[in-house]
């Protein structure tokens, strides 16, 4: 299910307003900025991967039946396990009084925590129905934290489709957690914090490489256990593992931490440059760095070569969705020689993407935000070989004979690091192979 956002159930209603289409510049690139109807999931979607990451956390969506349906459809696999998310449905009968809704929320949380003593961290996740907007979830979280701490910490963030696109749910979640991070000790040695949910297997691979590079201590945020929150302070350097964490990065900087600028760890080159940023901060000798990463880098390059015959020269068009678009475009153009027709992204964070933009081919056509109809027109006119887009656009475009890749898959699949580089290429090659087979 694709949730049209910004403006409630659908922002087609904004179509009456003339949509400005200014061309601005971002470094060497012209950027087309557009506003209008968008087609993306809302921030609740982040729960699908966050509940797997923080294993003793629970996500209680305070929302409507639509929210419950989205979460259950997107994360239906959880019916086989002890659920770590649910929806408290606030429907119209609660509009009679906010006090009733707050009391009902307290009752739901109390019942949940009595039944599930394993929960250590409870997120109240806001959504966009008007009755939920009227509820002050930050006060509710503070009230419930007072009641249930120290056994359970209760926090809140918004996954509302009015405020967030789907990967921003993770940003809002992690940003809400930053004030709870312990202060690093006064004489702590410098530490590295890797920020952004990664699959456990990817974390373990990076941890081994950091260890060989002499980069330590290394911690991950979010942690696997809610009570193992990493300390933060002026001696903390952090590397973003995901490009959609603007609020989290700002909150960490406000705690004194320093961001290490780097491209994101996608592909062999991206992984090396990302690791290099940490190695440079720890003053690892260049020769030692090369000796540590070279075997993994060469292995990844050999694995990628397998996909070049399929992908080289193919033209790819990105609709804005996950905020992974710019790093993916860099990977596809530099490591697989694909041609970038348009790289659309919901937000272009100039600082966080600076190292990525520097690696894009000159003249790459970037767009930020979306006016869906106009972008569809540009896509149809260009007839790219591959379109990377949200679920809601994929089927109609396939019906028009275009080949698509669901961007949501790129978030749900482990794609970071050397050992996943070929899996990432495979995600783009597979729809092209399928289309070629259908054409025979
Ligand atoms: S938060 Fe808003 S956009 Fe997301 S499922 Fe709920 S009602 Fe729909």
Coordinates of C-alpha atoms and ligand atoms in Angstrom, one line a residue:
X1 CA 0.0 0.0 0.0
X2 CA 1.4 3.4 -0.9
X3 CA 0.4 6.3 1.2
X4 CA 0.2 9.6 -0.5
X5 CA 1.4 12.1 2.0
X6 CA 1.7 15.8 2.9
X7 CA -1.8 17.1 3.2
X8 CA -3.4 14.1 4.9
X9 CA -4.9 11.3 3.0
X10 CA -3.7 12.7 -0.3
X11 CA -2.2 15.9 -1.4
X12 CA -3.6 15.8 -4.8
X13 CA -5.5 18.8 -3.4
X14 CA -2.4 20.9 -3.7
X15 CA -2.5 20.5 -7.4
X16 CA -4.6 23.7 -7.7
X17 CA -1.7 25.8 -6.5
X18 CA 0.8 26.7 -9.2
X19 CA 3.9 24.5 -8.4
X20 CA 7.1 26.5 -8.6
X21 CA 9.8 24.7 -10.5
X22 CA 12.9 26.7 -9.8
X23 CA 16.2 25.4 -10.9
X24 CA 18.8 26.0 -8.2
X25 CA 22.3 24.9 -7.9
X26 CA 23.9 22.5 -5.5
X27 CA 27.6 22.8 -6.0
X28 CA 28.2 21.9 -9.7
X29 CA 24.7 20.5 -10.2
X30 CA 21.5 22.2 -11.3
X31 CA 18.7 21.0 -8.9
X32 CA 15.1 21.0 -10.0
X33 CA 13.0 21.8 -6.9
X34 CA 9.3 20.9 -7.1
X35 CA 6.4 20.9 -4.8
X36 CA 3.1 19.1 -5.4
X37 CA 1.6 15.7 -5.0
X38 CA 4.0 13.1 -3.6
X39 CA 3.8 9.3 -3.6
X40 CA 5.7 7.8 -0.7
X41 CA 5.1 5.7 2.4
X42 CA 4.8 7.5 5.8
X43 CA 7.3 7.4 8.6
X44 CA 5.4 4.5 10.4
X45 CA 7.1 2.2 7.9
X46 CA 10.4 2.6 9.8
X47 CA 8.9 0.4 12.5
X48 CA 9.3 -2.6 10.2
X49 CA 13.1 -2.5 10.4
X50 CA 13.5 -0.7 13.8
X51 CA 11.6 -3.4 15.8
X52 CA 14.0 -6.0 14.5
X53 CA 17.0 -3.9 15.4
X54 CA 16.2 -2.9 19.0
X55 CA 15.2 -6.2 20.3
X56 CA 13.6 -5.2 23.6
X57 CA 11.8 -2.1 22.3
X58 CA 8.1 -1.9 21.5
X59 CA 6.5 0.5 19.1
X60 CA 2.9 1.5 20.0
X61 CA 1.4 3.4 17.1
X62 CA -1.2 5.8 18.3
X63 CA -3.3 6.1 15.2
X64 CA -6.2 5.0 13.1
X65 CA -7.3 1.8 11.5
X66 CA -5.4 2.9 8.4
X67 CA -2.2 3.0 10.4
X68 CA -2.9 -0.4 11.9
X69 CA -3.5 -1.8 8.4
X70 CA -0.3 -0.3 7.0
X71 CA 1.8 -1.7 9.8
X72 CA 0.2 -5.1 9.7
X73 CA 0.6 -5.4 5.9
X74 CA 4.1 -4.0 5.8
X75 CA 5.3 -6.2 8.7
X76 CA 3.0 -9.1 8.4
X77 CA 5.9 -11.6 9.0
X78 CA 5.7 -10.8 12.7
X79 CA 2.6 -13.0 13.2
X80 CA 5.1 -15.8 13.7
X81 CA 7.0 -14.1 16.6
X82 CA 6.2 -12.2 19.8
X83 CA 5.0 -8.9 18.3
X84 CA 7.1 -5.8 19.1
X85 CA 4.6 -3.3 17.6
X86 CA 0.9 -2.6 17.8
X87 CA -1.6 0.1 17.2
X88 CA -3.7 1.8 19.8
X89 CA -6.6 2.9 17.7
X90 CA -7.9 6.3 18.6
X91 CA -11.2 6.6 16.8
X92 CA -14.0 9.2 16.8
X93 CA -15.5 8.2 20.1
X94 CA -12.4 9.5 21.8
X95 CA -12.9 13.0 20.3
X96 CA -15.4 13.6 23.1
X97 CA -12.6 14.4 25.4
X98 CA -8.8 14.4 25.3
X99 CA -8.8 13.3 29.0
X100 CA -10.6 10.1 27.9
X101 CA -8.1 9.5 25.2
X102 CA -5.2 10.0 27.6
X103 CA -6.7 7.7 30.2
X104 CA -7.3 5.1 27.5
X105 CA -3.7 5.4 26.4
X106 CA -2.5 4.9 30.0
X107 CA -4.7 1.8 30.3
X108 CA -3.4 0.3 27.0
X109 CA 0.2 0.9 28.0
X110 CA -0.3 -0.4 31.5
X111 CA -1.9 -3.6 30.2
X112 CA 0.8 -4.0 27.6
X113 CA 3.7 -3.6 30.1
X114 CA 2.1 -6.0 32.6
X115 CA 1.8 -8.6 29.9
X116 CA 5.2 -8.0 28.5
X117 CA 7.8 -7.6 31.2
X118 CA 10.6 -8.0 28.5
X119 CA 9.9 -4.5 27.1
X120 CA 12.5 -2.0 28.2
X121 CA 11.9 0.8 25.8
X122 CA 8.4 1.9 24.6
X123 CA 7.9 4.3 21.8
X124 CA 4.6 6.0 21.4
X125 CA 4.5 6.7 17.7
X126 CA 2.3 9.6 16.6
X127 CA 0.4 9.5 13.3
X128 CA -1.6 12.0 11.2
X129 CA -5.3 11.5 12.1
X130 CA -6.6 14.8 13.6
X131 CA -7.7 13.2 16.8
X132 CA -4.1 11.9 17.3
X133 CA -2.6 15.3 16.5
X134 CA -4.6 16.8 19.3
X135 CA -3.1 14.4 21.8
X136 CA 0.2 15.6 23.4
X137 CA 2.2 12.4 23.1
X138 CA 5.4 14.0 24.6
X139 CA 3.5 14.7 27.8
X140 CA 1.9 11.2 27.7
X141 CA 5.4 9.7 27.3
X142 CA 6.8 11.8 30.2
X143 CA 3.8 10.8 32.4
X144 CA 4.2 7.1 31.6
X145 CA 8.0 7.2 32.0
X146 CA 7.5 8.6 35.5
X147 CA 5.2 5.7 36.3
X148 CA 7.2 2.9 34.7
X149 CA 10.9 4.0 35.0
X150 CA 13.5 2.7 35.7
X151 CA 12.2 -0.7 34.3
X152 CA 10.8 0.9 31.1
X153 CA 11.7 4.2 29.3
X154 CA 8.8 5.7 27.4
X155 CA 9.6 8.0 24.5
X156 CA 7.6 9.4 21.6
X157 CA 8.1 10.5 18.1
X158 CA 6.0 11.2 15.0
X159 CA 5.6 8.8 12.1
X160 CA 2.9 10.9 10.6
X161 CA 2.7 11.1 6.9
X162 CA 2.1 14.8 7.1
X163 CA 5.6 15.3 8.6
X164 CA 7.7 12.4 7.4
X165 CA 8.5 10.3 4.4
X166 CA 9.1 6.6 5.1
X167 CA 12.8 6.6 6.1
X168 CA 12.4 9.7 8.2
X169 CA 10.5 7.5 10.7
X170 CA 14.0 6.1 11.7
X171 CA 15.4 9.6 11.9
X172 CA 12.5 10.8 14.2
X173 CA 12.9 7.6 16.4
X174 CA 16.7 7.9 16.8
X175 CA 16.5 11.7 17.4
X176 CA 14.0 11.1 20.2
X177 CA 16.5 8.7 21.8
X178 CA 19.5 11.0 21.7
X179 CA 18.6 12.9 24.9
X180 CA 18.6 9.5 26.7
X181 CA 22.1 8.6 25.7
X182 CA 24.5 8.7 28.7
X183 CA 27.1 11.4 28.8
X184 CA 30.6 10.0 28.0
X185 CA 33.1 10.0 30.8
X186 CA 35.2 13.2 31.2
X187 CA 38.5 11.5 30.2
X188 CA 37.0 8.9 27.8
X189 CA 39.2 8.2 24.8
X190 CA 37.8 9.2 21.5
X191 CA 35.1 6.8 20.3
X192 CA 33.3 6.1 17.0
X193 CA 29.6 5.9 16.9
X194 CA 28.0 4.4 13.7
X195 CA 24.6 6.0 13.3
X196 CA 21.7 4.4 11.5
X197 CA 20.1 0.9 11.6
X198 CA 22.2 -1.7 9.9
X199 CA 21.6 -5.5 9.7
X200 CA 23.5 -7.3 12.5
X201 CA 25.6 -9.2 10.0
X202 CA 26.7 -5.9 8.4
X203 CA 27.6 -4.4 11.9
X204 CA 29.7 -7.4 12.6
X205 CA 31.6 -7.1 9.4
X206 CA 32.3 -3.4 10.0
X207 CA 33.3 -4.1 13.6
X208 CA 36.0 -6.6 12.4
X209 CA 37.3 -4.1 9.9
X210 CA 37.4 -1.2 12.4
X211 CA 39.2 -3.5 14.8
X212 CA 41.9 -4.3 12.2
X213 CA 42.2 -0.6 11.4
X214 CA 42.8 0.3 15.0
X215 CA 39.6 2.3 15.3
X216 CA 38.1 1.7 18.7
X217 CA 35.9 1.7 20.7
X218 CA 33.2 1.5 18.1
X219 CA 29.5 1.5 19.1
X220 CA 26.3 1.4 17.0
X221 CA 23.2 3.5 17.3
X222 CA 20.5 2.2 17.5
X223 CA 21.9 -0.5 19.8
X224 CA 20.6 -4.1 19.8
X225 CA 19.5 -3.7 23.4
X226 CA 17.6 -0.7 24.8
X227 CA 19.6 -0.7 28.0
X228 CA 22.9 -0.7 26.1
X229 CA 22.7 3.0 24.9
X230 CA 26.0 4.3 23.7
X231 CA 27.5 7.2 25.6
X232 CA 28.0 10.5 23.7
X233 CA 29.9 13.7 24.2
X234 CA 32.7 15.9 22.8
X235 CA 35.1 13.0 22.2
X236 CA 32.5 11.1 20.2
X237 CA 33.0 11.0 16.4
X238 CA 30.1 9.7 14.4
X239 CA 29.7 8.2 10.9
X240 CA 26.3 8.2 9.4
X241 CA 25.5 4.8 7.9
X242 CA 22.3 6.1 6.4
X243 CA 21.7 9.4 4.5
X244 CA 18.3 10.2 6.0
X245 CA 19.3 11.1 9.6
X246 CA 19.4 14.9 9.6
X247 CA 17.6 15.4 12.9
X248 CA 19.6 12.6 14.6
X249 CA 22.9 14.1 13.4
X250 CA 21.8 17.6 14.7
X251 CA 20.8 16.2 18.1
X252 CA 24.2 14.3 18.4
X253 CA 26.1 17.5 17.4
X254 CA 24.2 19.4 20.1
X255 CA 25.5 16.8 22.6
X256 CA 29.1 17.7 21.4
X257 CA 29.7 14.8 19.0
X258 CA 31.5 15.5 15.6
X259 CA 30.3 14.0 12.3
X260 CA 32.9 12.5 10.1
X261 CA 32.1 13.5 6.5
X262 CA 32.1 10.6 4.1
X263 CA 30.1 9.0 1.3
X264 CA 27.8 6.2 2.5
X265 CA 29.0 2.6 2.6
X266 CA 27.3 1.4 -0.6
X267 CA 29.5 -0.6 -3.1
X268 CA 33.2 -1.3 -2.9
X269 CA 34.2 2.3 -3.4
X270 CA 31.6 3.8 -1.0
X271 CA 32.6 1.2 1.7
X272 CA 36.3 2.1 1.4
X273 CA 35.7 5.8 1.5
X274 CA 33.4 5.5 4.5
X275 CA 35.9 3.4 6.4
X276 CA 38.7 5.7 5.3
X277 CA 37.0 8.7 7.1
X278 CA 37.2 6.8 10.4
X279 CA 40.7 5.6 9.7
X280 CA 41.9 9.1 9.0
X281 CA 40.3 10.4 12.2
X282 CA 42.2 7.7 14.1
X283 CA 45.4 8.5 12.0
X284 CA 45.7 4.9 10.7
X285 CA 48.6 4.8 8.3
X286 CA 47.6 4.7 4.6
X287 CA 49.6 1.6 3.9
X288 CA 47.9 -0.3 6.8
X289 CA 44.5 0.9 5.7
X290 CA 45.2 -0.4 2.2
X291 CA 46.4 -3.7 3.5
X292 CA 43.3 -4.2 5.7
X293 CA 40.6 -3.2 3.1
X294 CA 42.2 -4.5 -0.1
X295 CA 41.1 -8.1 0.1
X296 CA 37.5 -7.2 0.8
X297 CA 37.5 -4.4 -1.7
X298 CA 38.9 -6.7 -4.5
X299 CA 36.4 -9.4 -3.6
X300 CA 33.6 -6.9 -3.9
X301 CA 34.9 -5.6 -7.2
X302 CA 35.2 -9.1 -8.6
X303 CA 31.6 -9.9 -7.5
X304 CA 30.4 -6.6 -9.1
X305 CA 32.0 -7.5 -12.4
X306 CA 29.5 -10.3 -12.8
X307 CA 26.7 -7.6 -13.1
X308 CA 28.4 -5.2 -15.5
X309 CA 27.4 -7.0 -18.7
X310 CA 23.8 -6.6 -17.5
X311 CA 23.9 -3.0 -16.2
X312 CA 26.6 -1.1 -18.1
X313 CA 25.1 1.7 -20.2
X314 CA 21.6 1.1 -18.9
X315 CA 19.7 4.3 -18.1
X316 CA 18.2 4.7 -14.7
X317 CA 15.6 7.2 -13.4
X318 CA 15.1 7.7 -9.6
X319 CA 11.8 8.9 -8.2
X320 CA 12.2 10.5 -4.8
X321 CA 11.4 8.0 -2.0
X322 CA 14.0 6.7 0.4
X323 CA 16.6 9.4 0.5
X324 CA 19.1 6.7 -0.6
X325 CA 18.9 7.9 -4.1
X326 CA 22.0 10.0 -4.4
X327 CA 24.4 7.4 -2.9
X328 CA 22.7 4.7 -5.0
X329 CA 23.1 6.8 -8.1
X330 CA 26.8 7.3 -7.3
X331 CA 27.3 3.6 -6.9
X332 CA 25.4 2.7 -10.1
X333 CA 27.2 5.2 -12.2
X334 CA 30.8 4.8 -10.9
X335 CA 30.9 1.0 -10.2
X336 CA 28.5 -0.3 -12.8
X337 CA 28.7 2.4 -15.5
X338 CA 24.9 3.0 -15.6
X339 CA 23.7 6.3 -16.9
X340 CA 21.7 8.6 -14.6
X341 CA 18.7 10.1 -16.3
X342 CA 17.3 11.9 -13.2
X343 CA 18.1 11.5 -9.6
X344 CA 15.1 12.5 -7.6
X345 CA 15.3 12.7 -3.8
X346 CA 12.7 13.9 -1.2
X347 CA 15.4 16.1 0.5
X348 CA 18.9 17.0 -0.6
X349 CA 20.9 17.5 2.5
X350 CA 23.9 19.4 1.1
X351 CA 26.3 18.8 4.0
X352 CA 25.5 15.1 4.5
X353 CA 25.6 14.4 0.8
X354 CA 28.5 16.7 -0.1
X355 CA 31.0 13.8 -0.4
X356 CA 28.5 11.9 -2.6
X357 CA 27.7 14.8 -4.9
X358 CA 31.4 15.3 -5.5
X359 CA 31.5 11.8 -7.0
X360 CA 28.5 12.1 -9.3
X361 CA 29.2 12.6 -13.0
X362 CA 29.2 16.3 -14.0
X363 CA 25.9 17.6 -15.1
X364 CA 23.8 14.9 -13.4
X365 CA 20.2 15.9 -13.3
X366 CA 19.0 16.2 -9.7
X367 CA 15.5 16.9 -8.4
X368 CA 14.4 17.6 -4.9
X369 CA 10.8 17.2 -3.7
X370 CA 8.1 16.1 -6.2
X371 CA 5.4 17.2 -8.5
X372 CA 4.3 13.7 -9.4
X373 CA 2.5 14.4 -12.7
X374 CA 5.4 16.5 -14.1
X375 CA 8.0 13.9 -13.0
X376 CA 6.0 11.1 -14.6
X377 CA 5.9 13.1 -17.8
X378 CA 9.7 13.5 -17.7
X379 CA 10.1 9.8 -17.0
X380 CA 7.8 8.8 -19.8
X381 CA 9.6 11.1 -22.2
X382 CA 13.0 9.7 -21.3
X383 CA 12.0 6.0 -21.5
X384 CA 14.7 4.9 -19.1
X385 CA 15.7 1.2 -18.9
X386 CA 15.0 1.1 -15.2
X387 CA 12.9 3.2 -12.9
X388 CA 13.5 3.2 -9.1
X389 CA 10.3 4.2 -7.4
X390 CA 7.8 3.6 -4.6
X391 CA 5.3 0.7 -4.7
X392 CA 2.4 2.9 -5.7
X393 CA 4.1 3.9 -8.9
X394 CA 5.7 0.6 -9.9
X395 CA 2.7 -1.2 -11.2
X396 CA 1.3 1.6 -13.4
X397 CA 4.8 2.2 -14.8
X398 CA 5.2 -1.6 -15.5
X399 CA 1.9 -1.5 -17.3
X400 CA 3.3 1.2 -19.5
X401 CA 6.2 -1.1 -20.4
X402 CA 8.8 0.5 -18.1
X403 CA 10.9 -1.7 -15.8
X404 CA 10.9 -0.8 -12.2
X405 CA 12.7 -1.5 -8.9
X406 CA 10.8 -0.9 -5.6
X407 CA 12.9 1.5 -3.6
X408 CA 11.5 0.1 -0.3
X409 CA 13.4 -3.1 -1.0
X410 CA 16.7 -1.1 -0.8
X411 CA 15.8 -0.2 2.7
X412 CA 14.7 -3.6 3.9
X413 CA 17.7 -5.5 2.4
X414 CA 21.2 -5.5 3.9
X415 CA 23.1 -3.5 1.2
X416 CA 25.9 -1.8 3.1
X417 CA 29.5 -3.0 3.1
X418 CA 31.8 -4.9 0.8
X419 CA 30.1 -8.3 1.2
X420 CA 26.7 -6.9 0.2
X421 CA 27.9 -4.9 -2.9
X422 CA 27.0 -7.7 -5.3
X423 CA 23.6 -8.2 -3.6
X424 CA 23.0 -4.5 -4.2
X425 CA 23.9 -4.8 -7.9
X426 CA 21.6 -7.8 -8.1
X427 CA 18.7 -5.8 -6.8
X428 CA 19.0 -3.6 -9.9
X429 CA 19.9 -6.4 -12.4
X430 CA 17.0 -8.7 -11.4
X431 CA 14.1 -6.6 -12.9
X432 CA 16.1 -6.1 -16.1
X433 CA 16.7 -9.8 -16.5
X434 CA 13.0 -10.5 -15.7
X435 CA 11.9 -8.0 -18.3
X436 CA 14.3 -9.5 -20.9
X437 CA 12.9 -13.0 -20.2
X438 CA 9.3 -11.8 -20.6
X439 CA 10.2 -10.2 -23.9
X440 CA 11.5 -13.5 -25.4
Ligands
LIG1 S1 0.3 7.9 9.8 FE1 -1.0 8.9 8.4 S2 -0.2 8.3 6.3 FE2 0.6 6.9 7.8 S3 -0.8 5.1 7.8 FE3 -1.5 6.5 9.5 S4 -3.0 7.8 8.5 FE4 -1.9 6.9 6.9

